[in-house]
Short mmCIF file of C-alpha atoms in Angstrom, two decimals:
data_model
loop_
_atom_site.label_atom_id
_atom_site.label_comp_id
_atom_site.label_asym_id
_atom_site.label_seq_id
_atom_site.Cartn_x
_atom_site.Cartn_y
_atom_site.Cartn_z
CA MET A 1 42.11 -36.13 9.88
CA LEU A 2 39.98 -33.67 11.83
CA PHE A 3 39.87 -31.38 8.77
CA LEU A 4 38.71 -34.26 6.52
CA THR A 5 36.03 -35.20 9.03
CA PHE A 6 34.77 -31.61 9.03
CA VAL A 7 34.72 -31.51 5.21
CA ASN A 8 32.88 -34.84 5.20
CA PHE A 9 30.28 -33.37 7.57
CA LEU A 10 29.75 -30.31 5.35
CA LEU A 11 29.39 -32.45 2.22
CA CYS A 12 26.88 -34.71 3.92
CA ALA A 13 24.87 -31.73 5.15
CA THR A 14 24.81 -30.34 1.61
CA LEU A 15 23.74 -33.64 0.09
CA ALA A 16 20.99 -34.08 2.67
CA VAL A 17 19.17 -31.12 1.13
CA ALA A 18 19.93 -31.06 -2.61
CA ASP A 19 19.38 -28.05 -4.83
CA LEU A 20 16.45 -27.99 -7.19
CA THR A 21 17.26 -28.69 -10.84
CA GLU A 22 15.21 -28.78 -14.01
CA SER A 23 14.69 -32.52 -13.51
CA SER A 24 13.07 -31.77 -10.11
CA LEU A 25 10.04 -30.40 -12.00
CA LYS A 26 7.73 -32.90 -13.72
CA LYS A 27 4.75 -31.94 -15.88
CA HIS A 28 1.51 -33.78 -16.63
CA VAL A 29 0.35 -31.72 -19.57
CA ASP A 30 -3.41 -31.65 -20.27
CA SER A 31 -3.86 -34.78 -18.13
CA LEU A 32 -7.26 -33.74 -16.74
CA LYS A 33 -9.99 -33.47 -19.36
CA LEU A 34 -12.74 -31.15 -18.16
CA ASP A 35 -16.45 -31.82 -18.62
CA PHE A 36 -17.05 -28.07 -18.98
CA ALA A 37 -15.10 -25.15 -20.41
CA PHE A 38 -13.08 -22.95 -18.05
CA ASN A 39 -11.84 -19.36 -18.43
CA PRO A 40 -8.25 -19.29 -17.06
CA VAL A 41 -7.99 -15.49 -16.68
CA LYS A 42 -9.33 -13.25 -13.90
CA PRO A 43 -8.87 -9.48 -14.39
CA ALA A 44 -7.08 -7.68 -11.58
CA TYR A 45 -8.75 -5.06 -9.42
CA TRP A 46 -8.43 -1.53 -10.83
CA THR A 47 -5.93 -2.32 -13.65
CA GLY A 48 -7.60 -5.28 -15.37
CA TYR A 49 -4.17 -6.93 -15.71
CA PRO A 50 -4.33 -10.73 -16.17
CA HIS A 51 -4.33 -12.99 -13.13
CA HIS A 52 -4.71 -16.75 -13.10
CA ARG A 53 -8.27 -17.72 -12.22
CA ARG A 54 -7.85 -20.03 -9.26
CA THR A 55 -8.58 -23.74 -9.54
CA PRO A 56 -8.68 -25.05 -5.94
CA PHE A 57 -6.94 -28.43 -5.59
CA ALA A 58 -6.88 -30.81 -2.61
CA ILE A 59 -5.96 -34.39 -1.71
CA SER A 60 -7.77 -36.65 0.77
CA PRO A 61 -6.14 -37.62 4.09
CA ASP A 62 -5.70 -41.24 2.93
CA GLY A 63 -4.05 -40.04 -0.28
CA LYS A 64 -6.36 -42.09 -2.49
CA SER A 65 -8.40 -39.26 -4.02
CA ALA A 66 -7.78 -35.72 -5.15
CA TYR A 67 -10.28 -33.08 -6.24
CA LEU A 68 -10.14 -29.99 -8.43
CA ALA A 69 -12.78 -27.23 -8.44
CA TYR A 70 -13.29 -24.77 -11.28
CA LEU A 71 -15.78 -22.11 -12.29
CA ASP A 72 -17.80 -22.73 -15.41
CA ASN A 73 -16.93 -20.52 -18.39
CA SER A 74 -20.40 -18.94 -18.04
CA GLU A 75 -19.27 -17.70 -14.59
CA THR A 76 -22.18 -19.53 -12.97
CA ASP A 77 -21.83 -23.07 -11.52
CA VAL A 78 -18.73 -24.54 -9.91
CA HIS A 79 -17.68 -28.02 -11.01
CA VAL A 80 -15.73 -30.35 -8.71
CA GLN A 81 -13.85 -33.19 -10.38
CA ARG A 82 -12.48 -36.23 -8.59
CA ILE A 83 -8.94 -37.05 -9.76
CA ASP A 84 -6.56 -40.00 -9.62
CA PRO A 85 -3.59 -38.55 -7.68
CA ALA A 86 -1.17 -40.91 -9.45
CA THR A 87 -2.06 -39.90 -13.02
CA PHE A 88 -3.97 -36.63 -12.55
CA THR A 89 -6.76 -37.98 -14.74
CA ALA A 90 -10.49 -37.77 -14.07
CA ILE A 91 -12.41 -40.36 -12.06
CA GLY A 92 -16.05 -40.27 -13.16
CA LYS A 93 -17.97 -37.13 -13.99
CA ALA A 94 -17.73 -33.74 -12.30
CA THR A 95 -20.15 -32.78 -9.54
CA THR A 96 -21.81 -29.44 -10.27
CA VAL A 97 -22.77 -26.96 -7.56
CA LYS A 98 -25.53 -25.06 -9.32
CA GLY A 99 -25.61 -21.28 -9.05
CA ALA A 100 -22.18 -21.00 -7.44
CA LYS A 101 -20.17 -17.96 -8.56
CA GLU A 102 -16.61 -18.64 -7.36
CA ALA A 103 -14.39 -21.62 -6.56
CA GLY A 104 -13.21 -20.13 -3.29
CA GLY A 105 -11.61 -23.05 -1.45
CA LEU A 106 -11.63 -26.84 -1.36
CA VAL A 107 -10.98 -29.55 1.23
CA ALA A 108 -10.78 -33.20 0.22
CA GLN A 109 -12.03 -35.89 2.60
CA ASN A 110 -11.80 -39.68 2.27
CA ASP A 111 -15.49 -39.84 1.35
CA GLY A 112 -15.92 -36.59 -0.60
CA PHE A 113 -15.15 -32.89 -0.35
CA ALA A 114 -16.11 -29.50 1.07
CA LEU A 115 -16.35 -26.41 -1.14
CA LEU A 116 -16.28 -22.74 -0.17
CA THR A 117 -18.24 -20.69 -2.68
CA ASN A 118 -20.69 -17.80 -2.98
CA GLU A 119 -24.14 -17.74 -4.51
CA PRO A 120 -27.10 -15.39 -4.84
CA ILE A 121 -30.22 -16.08 -2.82
CA PRO A 122 -33.76 -15.27 -3.96
CA SER A 123 -34.53 -11.56 -3.67
CA THR A 124 -37.84 -12.50 -2.05
CA THR A 125 -35.91 -13.84 0.97
CA ALA A 126 -36.24 -11.60 4.02
CA ASN A 127 -33.12 -9.45 4.51
CA ALA A 128 -31.55 -10.69 1.26
CA PRO A 129 -28.66 -8.64 -0.16
CA PRO A 130 -29.53 -6.10 -2.87
CA GLY A 131 -29.16 -6.86 -6.56
CA ASN A 132 -28.80 -10.64 -6.17
CA THR A 133 -25.30 -10.13 -4.75
CA PRO A 134 -23.86 -13.50 -3.67
CA VAL A 135 -23.38 -14.57 -0.07
CA PRO A 136 -20.67 -16.97 1.21
CA VAL A 137 -21.65 -20.60 1.68
CA LEU A 138 -19.93 -23.86 2.58
CA TYR A 139 -21.02 -27.14 0.93
CA ARG A 140 -20.15 -30.66 2.07
CA TYR A 141 -20.54 -33.56 -0.37
CA THR A 142 -20.30 -37.27 0.33
CA GLY A 143 -19.37 -38.74 -3.02
CA ALA A 144 -21.56 -36.81 -5.46
CA THR A 145 -24.38 -36.24 -2.94
CA GLN A 146 -24.81 -33.04 -0.97
CA THR A 147 -24.55 -33.81 2.76
CA TRP A 148 -25.12 -30.32 4.09
CA LYS A 149 -25.00 -26.64 3.17
CA THR A 150 -24.15 -23.86 5.62
CA PHE A 151 -24.42 -20.14 4.94
CA LEU A 152 -21.48 -18.10 6.26
CA GLY A 153 -23.09 -14.73 5.57
CA GLY A 154 -26.41 -13.21 4.56
CA PRO A 155 -29.74 -13.36 6.42
CA GLY A 156 -29.58 -14.87 9.89
CA VAL A 157 -25.77 -14.97 10.14
CA HIS A 158 -24.21 -12.75 12.88
CA GLU A 159 -27.14 -10.32 12.48
CA ALA A 160 -26.20 -8.34 15.59
CA ASP A 161 -22.85 -7.46 14.00
CA GLY A 162 -24.37 -6.57 10.63
CA LEU A 163 -25.35 -8.56 7.55
CA SER A 164 -22.68 -9.36 4.99
CA MET A 165 -22.41 -10.48 1.38
CA SER A 166 -19.44 -11.55 -0.77
CA PRO A 167 -19.37 -10.37 -4.37
CA ASP A 168 -15.80 -11.75 -4.40
CA LEU A 169 -14.52 -14.23 -1.81
CA ASN A 170 -10.76 -13.99 -2.42
CA GLY A 171 -10.19 -16.22 0.59
CA ASP A 172 -9.59 -19.82 1.55
CA LEU A 173 -10.98 -22.93 3.23
CA VAL A 174 -9.01 -25.24 5.55
CA TYR A 175 -9.76 -28.21 7.81
CA SER A 176 -8.13 -29.45 11.02
CA GLU A 177 -8.19 -33.19 11.64
CA LYS A 178 -7.55 -32.59 15.35
CA ALA A 179 -10.21 -29.92 15.81
CA LYS A 180 -12.66 -31.63 13.40
CA MET A 181 -13.54 -28.17 12.19
CA TYR A 182 -13.59 -26.31 8.87
CA GLY A 183 -12.31 -22.76 8.86
CA ALA A 184 -13.12 -20.22 6.14
CA TYR A 185 -11.54 -16.77 5.76
CA PHE A 186 -13.00 -14.54 3.04
CA VAL A 187 -13.79 -10.97 1.95
CA VAL A 188 -17.18 -9.47 2.79
CA THR A 189 -19.20 -6.32 2.16
CA ASP A 190 -21.78 -5.40 4.76
CA TYR A 191 -25.22 -4.39 3.50
CA LYS A 192 -26.81 -3.79 6.90
CA GLY A 193 -25.38 -2.56 10.18
CA ARG A 194 -22.65 -0.14 11.25
CA ALA A 195 -20.25 -1.18 8.44
CA SER A 196 -22.86 -1.07 5.67
CA GLY A 197 -21.30 -0.22 2.33
CA HIS A 198 -17.76 -1.05 3.43
CA PHE A 199 -15.49 -4.00 2.62
CA GLY A 200 -13.86 -6.13 5.28
CA ASP A 201 -13.28 -9.81 5.96
CA SER A 202 -14.76 -12.63 8.00
CA ILE A 203 -13.50 -15.83 9.64
CA GLN A 204 -16.10 -18.54 10.24
CA TYR A 205 -15.90 -22.08 11.63
CA VAL A 206 -18.17 -25.03 10.82
CA ASP A 207 -18.11 -28.45 12.48
CA ASP A 208 -18.32 -31.85 10.79
CA ALA A 209 -22.11 -31.83 11.10
CA GLY A 210 -22.38 -28.54 9.20
CA LYS A 211 -23.21 -26.39 12.23
CA LEU A 212 -21.86 -22.84 12.16
CA GLN A 213 -19.86 -22.20 15.32
CA LYS A 214 -19.47 -18.91 17.18
CA ILE A 215 -16.09 -19.23 18.90
CA ALA A 216 -14.89 -16.41 21.13
CA GLY A 217 -11.42 -15.31 20.08
CA ALA A 218 -11.64 -17.15 16.76
CA SER A 219 -14.84 -16.30 14.84
CA SER A 220 -15.03 -12.85 13.28
CA SER A 221 -17.76 -11.03 11.36
CA TRP A 222 -15.57 -8.04 10.47
CA GLY A 223 -11.77 -7.89 10.60
CA CYS A 224 -9.42 -6.10 8.19
CA SER A 225 -10.85 -3.03 6.50
CA HIS A 226 -11.03 -3.29 2.70
CA ASN A 227 -9.09 -6.54 2.90
CA THR A 228 -6.35 -6.67 0.22
CA GLY A 229 -5.04 -10.17 0.93
CA ILE A 230 -5.62 -13.25 3.08
CA ALA A 231 -3.39 -16.09 4.27
CA PHE A 232 -5.00 -18.93 6.24
CA GLU A 233 -3.90 -22.35 7.43
CA ALA A 234 -5.27 -24.94 9.83
CA ALA A 235 -4.05 -25.38 13.40
CA ASP A 236 -4.74 -27.99 16.07
CA ALA A 237 -7.52 -25.82 17.50
CA PRO A 238 -9.24 -22.54 16.64
CA PRO A 239 -8.20 -19.84 16.09
CA TYR A 240 -6.40 -21.06 12.99
CA ALA A 241 -3.29 -19.29 11.71
CA SER A 242 -4.21 -16.14 9.78
CA LEU A 243 -2.74 -13.04 8.19
CA CYS A 244 -4.41 -10.13 6.46
CA ALA A 245 -3.36 -7.16 4.37
CA GLU A 246 -5.49 -4.04 4.83
CA ASP A 247 -5.99 -0.67 3.21
CA HIS A 248 -4.15 1.45 5.79
CA GLY A 249 -0.54 0.30 5.53
CA ALA A 250 0.28 -3.11 7.00
CA ILE A 251 0.17 -6.88 6.88
CA TRP A 252 -0.84 -8.36 10.22
CA LEU A 253 -0.36 -11.78 11.76
CA ASN A 254 -3.85 -11.61 13.26
CA THR A 255 -4.39 -15.16 14.56
CA LYS A 256 -5.17 -13.83 18.04
CA THR A 257 -7.03 -10.69 17.01
CA GLN A 258 -8.84 -11.54 13.72
CA SER A 259 -8.50 -7.83 12.96
CA MET A 260 -6.15 -5.21 11.48
CA ASN A 261 -4.00 -5.42 14.58
CA GLY A 262 -1.81 -7.99 16.32
CA VAL A 263 1.74 -8.75 15.18
CA LYS A 264 2.77 -6.30 12.47
CA LEU A 265 4.56 -8.35 9.86
CA SER A 266 5.15 -5.74 7.15
CA ASN A 267 4.69 -2.08 6.30
CA GLU A 268 3.09 -1.58 2.88
CA ASN A 269 2.05 1.43 0.85
CA THR A 270 -1.71 1.49 0.33
CA THR A 271 -3.39 3.59 -2.34
CA ASN A 272 -6.94 3.43 -3.70
CA GLY A 273 -7.80 0.36 -1.65
CA ALA A 274 -4.78 -1.67 -2.77
CA SER A 275 -1.44 -2.62 -1.22
CA ASN A 276 0.66 -4.04 -4.08
CA GLU A 277 -1.37 -7.29 -4.33
CA PRO A 278 0.81 -8.92 -1.63
CA MET A 279 -1.16 -12.19 -1.58
CA GLY A 280 -2.02 -12.22 -5.28
CA GLY A 281 -4.89 -9.75 -5.51
CA MET A 282 -8.02 -10.92 -7.31
CA SER A 283 -8.26 -14.73 -7.40
CA GLY A 284 -5.31 -14.97 -4.98
CA SER A 285 -5.09 -15.55 -1.21
CA TYR A 286 -4.31 -19.29 -1.41
CA SER A 287 -1.11 -21.25 -0.71
CA GLN A 288 0.34 -18.17 0.99
CA LEU A 289 0.82 -19.80 4.39
CA ALA A 290 2.09 -23.34 4.92
CA ARG A 291 2.53 -25.43 8.04
CA LEU A 292 5.66 -27.56 8.18
CA ALA A 293 4.76 -31.26 8.49
CA GLY A 294 4.68 -32.50 12.07
CA LYS A 295 5.64 -29.07 13.43
CA LYS A 296 3.86 -26.11 14.96
CA SER A 297 5.75 -23.69 12.70
CA TYR A 298 4.52 -21.93 9.55
CA ILE A 299 6.06 -20.11 6.60
CA PHE A 300 4.40 -17.17 4.82
CA SER A 301 5.20 -15.70 1.39
CA TRP A 302 4.17 -12.40 -0.19
CA VAL A 303 5.34 -9.71 -2.63
CA SER A 304 6.22 -6.20 -1.56
CA ARG A 305 7.73 -2.93 -2.74
CA GLY A 306 9.30 -2.40 0.67
CA ALA A 307 8.69 0.59 2.90
CA LEU A 308 10.29 4.02 3.38
CA ASP A 309 9.48 7.20 5.28
CA LEU A 310 6.95 6.07 7.86
CA HIS A 311 4.34 8.63 8.83
CA GLU A 312 1.34 8.49 11.13
CA ASP A 313 -1.91 7.07 9.80
CA ALA A 314 -4.14 10.09 10.37
CA TRP A 315 -7.31 7.96 10.40
CA ARG A 316 -6.15 5.27 12.83
CA GLY A 317 -4.03 7.59 14.94
CA LYS A 318 -1.13 7.06 17.35
CA GLY A 319 0.72 3.78 17.00
CA PHE A 320 -0.30 3.19 13.38
CA THR A 321 1.71 4.20 10.34
CA GLN A 322 1.66 4.50 6.57
CA ALA A 323 4.65 4.23 4.23
CA ASN A 324 6.04 5.04 0.81
CA ASN A 325 7.31 2.39 -1.59
CA ARG A 326 11.03 1.61 -1.66
CA THR A 327 11.07 0.04 -5.13
CA ILE A 328 9.13 0.36 -8.37
CA GLY A 329 8.71 -3.38 -8.94
CA ARG A 330 7.76 -5.90 -6.27
CA ASN A 331 10.09 -8.43 -4.66
CA VAL A 332 9.35 -11.73 -2.92
CA ALA A 333 9.61 -12.03 0.85
CA ILE A 334 8.98 -14.74 3.42
CA ALA A 335 8.43 -14.85 7.17
CA ILE A 336 8.69 -17.73 9.63
CA MET A 337 6.31 -18.28 12.54
CA SER A 338 7.31 -20.61 15.38
CA ASP A 339 3.62 -21.29 15.98
CA LYS A 340 0.33 -19.96 14.68
CA SER A 341 0.65 -16.59 16.41
CA THR A 342 4.38 -16.02 17.02
CA LEU A 343 6.65 -14.37 14.46
CA VAL A 344 10.30 -15.44 14.42
CA GLY A 345 12.37 -12.25 14.56
CA PRO A 346 11.31 -8.63 15.01
CA GLU A 347 8.00 -7.31 13.80
CA ALA A 348 7.75 -4.31 11.48
CA THR A 349 8.45 -0.93 13.05
CA SER A 350 5.71 1.56 13.84
CA ASN A 351 8.06 4.44 14.61
CA VAL A 352 6.75 7.61 12.99
CA GLY A 353 9.55 9.32 11.11
CA ALA A 354 11.57 6.16 10.52
CA ALA A 355 13.44 6.43 7.21
CA SER A 356 13.32 2.66 6.69
CA GLY A 357 10.29 0.53 7.42
CA ASP A 358 11.35 -2.86 6.06
CA ASP A 359 14.59 -3.75 7.87
CA GLN A 360 12.97 -6.86 9.35
CA VAL A 361 11.99 -8.39 5.98
CA ASN A 362 13.61 -11.62 4.74
CA TRP A 363 13.85 -10.94 1.00
CA ILE A 364 13.97 -13.88 -1.39
CA THR A 365 14.52 -11.57 -4.36
CA LYS A 366 16.16 -8.15 -4.59
CA GLY A 367 16.25 -6.39 -7.91
CA SER A 368 14.44 -4.38 -10.54
CA ALA A 369 12.23 -7.21 -11.87
CA ASP A 370 8.58 -7.23 -10.86
CA CYS A 371 7.51 -10.36 -8.99
CA SER A 372 3.91 -11.50 -8.59
CA ASN A 373 1.77 -14.55 -7.80
CA ALA A 374 3.94 -15.68 -4.88
CA HIS A 375 3.02 -18.93 -3.11
CA VAL A 376 4.53 -21.40 -0.65
CA ALA A 377 4.10 -25.06 0.30
CA ALA A 378 6.04 -27.36 2.62
CA PHE A 379 7.86 -30.42 1.31
CA ASP A 380 8.07 -31.89 4.82
CA GLY A 381 8.98 -30.72 8.31
CA LYS A 382 12.24 -29.14 7.20
CA THR A 383 12.01 -27.41 3.84
CA ALA A 384 9.52 -25.57 1.66
CA LEU A 385 9.03 -24.38 -1.91
CA VAL A 386 8.45 -20.69 -2.70
CA THR A 387 7.24 -19.76 -6.19
CA TRP A 388 6.55 -16.54 -8.09
CA GLU A 389 6.31 -15.06 -11.59
CA GLU A 390 8.65 -12.42 -13.01
CA ILE A 391 8.70 -9.56 -15.48
CA ALA A 392 12.36 -8.67 -16.03
CA ASN A 393 11.61 -5.21 -17.44
CA PRO A 394 8.28 -4.14 -15.96
CA ARG A 395 6.13 -1.14 -16.61
CA CYS A 396 4.56 -0.13 -13.31
CA ASP A 397 2.08 2.69 -13.87
CA PHE A 398 0.14 2.28 -10.63
CA ILE A 399 1.67 2.97 -7.25
CA ALA A 400 0.06 0.12 -5.29
CA MET A 401 -1.17 -2.23 -8.02
CA GLY A 402 0.46 -4.76 -10.33
CA CYS A 403 2.79 -4.20 -13.29
CA GLN A 404 2.77 -5.23 -16.93
CA GLY A 405 5.45 -6.43 -19.32
CA THR A 406 6.90 -9.50 -20.98
CA PHE A 407 6.57 -12.62 -18.81
CA THR A 408 10.08 -13.95 -18.13
CA GLY A 409 9.28 -17.10 -16.20
CA SER A 410 7.88 -18.84 -13.15
CA LYS A 411 10.54 -19.23 -10.48
CA TYR A 412 10.84 -22.04 -7.93
CA GLN A 413 13.08 -21.62 -4.86
CA HIS A 414 13.91 -24.25 -2.22
CA ILE A 415 13.80 -22.79 1.32
CA ASP A 416 14.99 -23.94 4.75
CA GLY A 417 11.80 -23.94 6.80
CA ALA A 418 13.54 -23.24 10.11
CA THR A 419 15.78 -20.35 9.08
CA GLY A 420 14.15 -19.04 5.92
CA LYS A 421 17.45 -19.28 4.08
CA LYS A 422 17.56 -20.09 0.37
CA LEU A 423 18.84 -23.53 -0.56
CA GLY A 424 20.62 -23.21 -3.87
CA ASN A 425 19.36 -21.10 -6.74
CA PRO A 426 15.81 -20.89 -8.12
CA ILE A 427 14.91 -22.77 -11.25
CA SER A 428 12.84 -21.15 -13.98
CA SER A 429 10.04 -22.37 -16.26
CA MET A 430 8.29 -20.63 -19.13
CA ASP A 431 5.47 -23.16 -19.48
CA THR A 432 4.34 -23.93 -15.91
CA TYR A 433 2.46 -21.56 -13.62
CA VAL A 434 0.87 -21.82 -10.20
CA ALA A 435 -2.83 -21.36 -10.94
CA GLY A 436 -4.30 -23.42 -8.10
CA ASP A 437 -3.45 -24.73 -4.65
CA MET A 438 0.00 -26.21 -4.03
CA VAL A 439 -0.55 -29.56 -2.33
CA THR A 440 1.97 -31.78 -0.54
CA MET A 441 1.47 -35.32 -1.82
CA PRO A 442 1.96 -38.48 0.30
CA ASP A 443 5.38 -39.11 -1.31
CA GLY A 444 6.64 -35.60 -0.43
CA ARG A 445 6.24 -33.98 -3.83
CA ILE A 446 4.44 -30.65 -4.11
CA CYS A 447 1.90 -30.59 -6.97
CA TRP A 448 -0.41 -27.93 -8.37
CA PRO A 449 -2.75 -27.32 -11.34
CA TYR A 450 -2.24 -24.93 -14.23
CA PRO A 451 -3.72 -24.34 -17.70
CA ASN A 452 -1.55 -25.29 -20.68
CA VAL A 453 -1.58 -21.82 -22.27
CA LYS A 454 0.96 -19.30 -23.46
CA TRP A 455 0.91 -17.05 -20.42
CA SER A 456 1.33 -13.31 -20.83
CA LEU A 457 1.61 -10.47 -18.33
CA ASP A 458 1.27 -7.80 -21.00
CA LYS A 459 -1.99 -5.94 -20.97
CA ALA A 460 -2.56 -6.60 -24.66
CA PRO A 461 -5.92 -6.28 -26.45
CA GLY A 462 -8.21 -9.13 -25.48
CA TRP A 463 -6.81 -9.51 -21.95
CA GLY A 464 -8.50 -8.64 -18.69
CA GLY A 465 -11.99 -7.22 -19.02
CA ALA A 466 -11.84 -7.49 -22.82
CA GLY A 467 -12.17 -11.27 -22.77
CA GLY A 468 -8.93 -12.95 -21.74
CA LEU A 469 -7.61 -16.18 -23.22
CA PRO A 470 -9.90 -18.62 -24.98
CA PRO A 471 -11.58 -21.06 -22.59
CA VAL A 472 -9.79 -24.36 -21.96
CA LYS A 473 -11.16 -27.93 -21.72
CA SER A 474 -8.19 -29.49 -19.89
CA ILE A 475 -5.97 -28.79 -16.90
CA SER A 476 -2.31 -29.71 -16.49
CA PHE A 477 -0.42 -30.50 -13.29
CA ALA A 478 3.17 -29.83 -12.28
CA CYS A 479 5.02 -31.53 -9.43
CA MET A 480 8.27 -30.56 -7.71
CA SER A 481 10.50 -32.96 -5.82
CA ALA A 482 12.82 -31.70 -3.09
CA ALA A 483 15.72 -33.65 -4.62
CA ALA A 484 16.15 -34.28 -8.32
CA PRO A 485 15.39 -37.92 -9.19
CA ASN A 486 18.06 -40.14 -10.76
CA ARG A 487 20.78 -37.57 -10.19
CA PRO A 488 24.13 -39.31 -9.46
CA GLN A 489 25.46 -38.49 -6.03
CA PRO A 490 29.06 -38.84 -4.81
CA ARG A 491 29.77 -42.08 -3.03
CA LEU A 492 30.37 -40.68 0.41
CA ARG A 493 29.99 -42.34 3.74
CA CYS A 494 28.21 -39.98 6.09
CA SER A 495 29.19 -41.18 9.55
CA ARG A 496 27.85 -39.71 12.74
#
């Protein structure tokens, strides 16, 4: 009897968190008709390999409205479309933010939205960046009317630290209901001051009235050198949870430091200003870090080639290391944080001479396939969804960049949010892709936007800088449920 009770307990525990199946994934193909054409491809840094051009997606706190932002096919003007979250169809006409150059992050509110973007300012403006280079800016709209606009860089913003511009944001925008504060984390290039001519990153906070805040221990004008990836998520108070990848050999949980220091999460090879595109590279750095519902804990996803043969970083000196790659292709990894600044488990070693530099990593994949475009979102307070794309037989010509080859599917893996363990096996899809923010809906589904195209990770003629796919006039949505609907379950009484 005791044995049967134990078996009953195990069965009930298994049923409580069901594996994902093909019926867990639902598609709304071409549901959103766009008012303007959209180019779905963004060329990667250095290689020009195809990346999805991000379409930021967000849902309002009351769950009644969703919004999608996308860059016009002309690469000037960002359009924000209100969406019915039940049907993923358009409500009214898109709101256009004139002159905007990148859809860099989106927050939905009950009465409108906030958009992180970048835009050039008139060259006649005192201390304007050279060559009409864009500067970061945060817009707040009530309905279709601009409520306020706050510059996050450029003339007059942290002038004592140096003036910054953002030719590419590659960052994210979040909002905390408790703090009543927007947080933006993005890439910058300084054009005046001690870091002039160099790339870094910046974290800025703006209150509900549109006032830029300078918060000690949270705001930052310059953080990770030549930033190669950002992960950012709201917390109950600033500083918000943050991670950065830099160009010297590490990924840092830098919530407390806002710099290329703090809790060392991973050793990474860095070459020519790149570190294996851990957070997606160009047009990435979104849905990399998720907070479990009702908890203080977070889960982070990235791709890595692992780390071997640690040696001292000659530029940074004692206590800092660089590494060689373990694998040719990249694998998917996750890390759990018990709160916004505390890693669960050991941090990455900094021991010079160590033969292995990745023993602490929780690998979701291990193999010869190349994995890219990794993202994560929480279903609830217990489990999460990790996604990535695969090339089964990759060609990897660049030591710290992406790979090319035949696309062999988007993968979706259910994860225990407390332990980081895989729940069942991943499911695969050849016609859905994560090309915009993964959003947890009020009913517990995770939904995201993607273009209905035949996706390719080959660098064939016409891809990357040579033009990419034809522009699209509609966006599709995919949704994943934690348990497959309408799946018959054993009739089992789960007693306590």
